[in-house]
Amino acid sequence: MAKQQLEVLNALDIAKTQWYHFTAIIIAGMGFFTDAYDLFCISTVTRLLGRIYYFDPSNPKPGALPPNVSAAVNGVALCGTLAGQLFFGWLGDKMGRKKVYGLTLMIMVICSIASGLSFGSTAKSVMTTLCFFRFWLGFGIGGDYPLSATIMSEYANKRTRGAFIAAVFAMQGFGILAGGAVSIIVSVGFKNRFKAPPYAVDRKGSTVAEADFVWRLILMFGAVPAGLTYYWRMKMPETARFTALVERNAKQAAADMSRVMQVEIEEERSKVEENASREPSFGLFSAQFAKRHGLHLLGTTTTWFLLDVAFYSQNLFQKDIFTAVGWIHAGKTMNAIEEVYRIARAQSIIALCSTVPGYWFTVFFIDRIGRFTIQLMGFFFMTVFMFALAIPYNHWRGTKCGDSYCDGNHLAFVVLYSFTFFFANFGPNSTTFIVPAEIFPARLRSTCHGISAAAGKAGAIVGAFGFLYAAQSTHISDVDHGYHKGIGVKNSLIILGVTNALGFLFTFLVPETNGISLEELSGENEEEQGTELQRSASSNRTVPA
């Protein structure tokens, strides 16, 4: 037997697209713009950090971060993000979406600035403080995932909900592109002002003292977009679904939505009281939750985990792949700032040609062909293109000529590599973010999204750390300083292809949510069987579990 749907929720489901929807997309999306910028800009400056703080004049190759330091610098923000997703996801269900939303943004602003101000007179002290602040930066970023997704899903109408949530997430593509663009602008400015010879010509002179400002400015810029949207986040009202379904304040929910959505909605206290008496009160760790949503949570966590193993290993270590195929020359042929410029340029080209278009293809098609189809298609083509890169890898790379490779098909490699990013974003990288914000009950929605996202970041940590070591050459003479022999880029790409194939299979655990109201998807409109059992459970109800 179905409950009576509250008028305020019906009004949201059928509301026409209004200016406030776009305002919410911008406000929430700028958080994701900042998230992506902060997480991915580090990959443009890691080699510069090695040149500055681990310079060895006797080494024919430029200084490089030791393996443990490189892993920490690249991965510590992911660890913080995982923790933040779990904590703020839970807090968003306990205290409300709005109350926690501004806190995550302030953490991001403060820690972006602090990362660039990392202090100390030795390499150890600078790297330690950098890792400390990037962990807490990631902690704030982590909170943005469940809160932004939940807020957008609860504001949107059911007809265009997928496009609205996808548009918020698509700002991540612009953030990645901005990371490359800012790195290019800063490096070009410093390169033109402070001339320096290549490392092979003058080992010490190839890294000018002013290069230390380059990485600091790039990291600190992440505070700008976050700071600009703080005021508007604080002006957003709490979502009607949290206010009406969790806080039981239909009057406030109706007033808030009438103000921002420009519609008249009457208070419905009788329906709230009736639905409250019927609402199933199961918690996150209950058998009832496992029965209703256990497979859903398994599907959202496994697919996001598998996607991020492949996605982050590629994103964070694009520079290593581009070097392997000769698109970025050996470090000793460039000075320190020139290397930053070339790495940022390569990553920006990939973002502009494949990453950003992939996100917006999802925005355009997701409410037309559905989440399930897009995710299945994305994993399928990621698998195909990854194997197309891996199996004939030596053909794409060519033969070794000194410190680089020649006679290869580097342009074709980069094109195929770009297609894997296109179908990641026009595929599971978007849908794994969208679906967990739709299929769980309002009182557990942020928590379950945080758990799903945290599983993804666990995959990102596995991919980032694992690829860092696994992609090392099988020949000891080609292994980077401080590393052991790995399985090579070719075998690493094969493993990532298998990972994508597993994601394809686990997608069948995830339901289609297209065009269905949140309350129908979560079962919040269905009366539980066994009235006495409900009432007994409701006396022990915890929000959230």
mmCIF file with all atom_site columns, C-alpha atoms in Angstrom, residues 8 31 97 103-104 129 131 134 152 183 198 202 311 321 340 413 417 424 429 452 468 485 494 501 527-528 542:
data_model
loop_
_atom_site.group_PDB
_atom_site.id
_atom_site.type_symbol
_atom_site.label_atom_id
_atom_site.label_alt_id
_atom_site.label_comp_id
_atom_site.label_asym_id
_atom_site.label_entity_id
_atom_site.label_seq_id
_atom_site.pdbx_PDB_ins_code
_atom_site.Cartn_x
_atom_site.Cartn_y
_atom_site.Cartn_z
_atom_site.occupancy
_atom_site.B_iso_or_equiv
_atom_site.pdbx_formal_charge
_atom_site.auth_seq_id
_atom_site.auth_comp_id
_atom_site.auth_asym_id
_atom_site.auth_atom_id
_atom_site.pdbx_PDB_model_num
ATOM 1  C CA . VAL A 1 8   ? 6.077  19.706 -1.841  1.00 0.00 ? 8   VAL A CA 1
ATOM 2  C CA . GLY A 1 31  ? 32.921 22.763 -5.610  1.00 0.00 ? 31  GLY A CA 1
ATOM 3  C CA . ARG A 1 97  ? 23.037 19.028 3.849   1.00 0.00 ? 97  ARG A CA 1
ATOM 4  C CA . LEU A 1 103 ? 32.340 23.680 6.269   1.00 0.00 ? 103 LEU A CA 1
ATOM 5  C CA . THR A 1 104 ? 33.752 21.485 3.520   1.00 0.00 ? 104 THR A CA 1
ATOM 6  C CA . THR A 1 129 ? 53.949 19.752 5.608   1.00 0.00 ? 129 THR A CA 1
ATOM 7  C CA . CYS A 1 131 ? 51.407 16.008 2.612   1.00 0.00 ? 131 CYS A CA 1
ATOM 8  C CA . ARG A 1 134 ? 46.954 17.924 1.199   1.00 0.00 ? 134 ARG A CA 1
ATOM 9  C CA . MET A 1 152 ? 21.272 18.393 -6.566  1.00 0.00 ? 152 MET A CA 1
ATOM 10 C CA . SER A 1 183 ? 50.157 25.367 -14.837 1.00 0.00 ? 183 SER A CA 1
ATOM 11 C CA . PRO A 1 198 ? 68.509 22.155 -20.154 1.00 0.00 ? 198 PRO A CA 1
ATOM 12 C CA . ASP A 1 202 ? 73.899 22.797 -16.777 1.00 0.00 ? 202 ASP A CA 1
ATOM 13 C CA . PHE A 1 311 ? 40.614 6.303  -14.048 1.00 0.00 ? 311 PHE A CA 1
ATOM 14 C CA . ILE A 1 321 ? 52.745 7.276  -20.225 1.00 0.00 ? 321 ILE A CA 1
ATOM 15 C CA . VAL A 1 340 ? 56.127 21.662 -16.058 1.00 0.00 ? 340 VAL A CA 1
ATOM 16 C CA . PHE A 1 413 ? 48.437 5.919  -29.195 1.00 0.00 ? 413 PHE A CA 1
ATOM 17 C CA . TYR A 1 417 ? 44.266 6.836  -24.978 1.00 0.00 ? 417 TYR A CA 1
ATOM 18 C CA . ALA A 1 424 ? 35.113 6.966  -18.871 1.00 0.00 ? 424 ALA A CA 1
ATOM 19 C CA . ASN A 1 429 ? 32.857 8.129  -14.108 1.00 0.00 ? 429 ASN A CA 1
ATOM 20 C CA . SER A 1 452 ? 30.025 4.436  -2.515  1.00 0.00 ? 452 SER A CA 1
ATOM 21 C CA . LEU A 1 468 ? 53.304 4.039  -9.797  1.00 0.00 ? 468 LEU A CA 1
ATOM 22 C CA . LYS A 1 485 ? 61.617 -3.436 -11.604 1.00 0.00 ? 485 LYS A CA 1
ATOM 23 C CA . ILE A 1 494 ? 46.319 -5.023 -19.626 1.00 0.00 ? 494 ILE A CA 1
ATOM 24 C CA . ALA A 1 501 ? 35.762 -5.614 -17.887 1.00 0.00 ? 501 ALA A CA 1
ATOM 25 C CA . GLU A 1 527 ? 4.054  0.779  3.380   1.00 0.00 ? 527 GLU A CA 1
ATOM 26 C CA . GLU A 1 528 ? 5.960  -1.927 5.171   1.00 0.00 ? 528 GLU A CA 1
ATOM 27 C CA . THR A 1 542 ? 18.252 6.122  14.508  1.00 0.00 ? 542 THR A CA 1
#
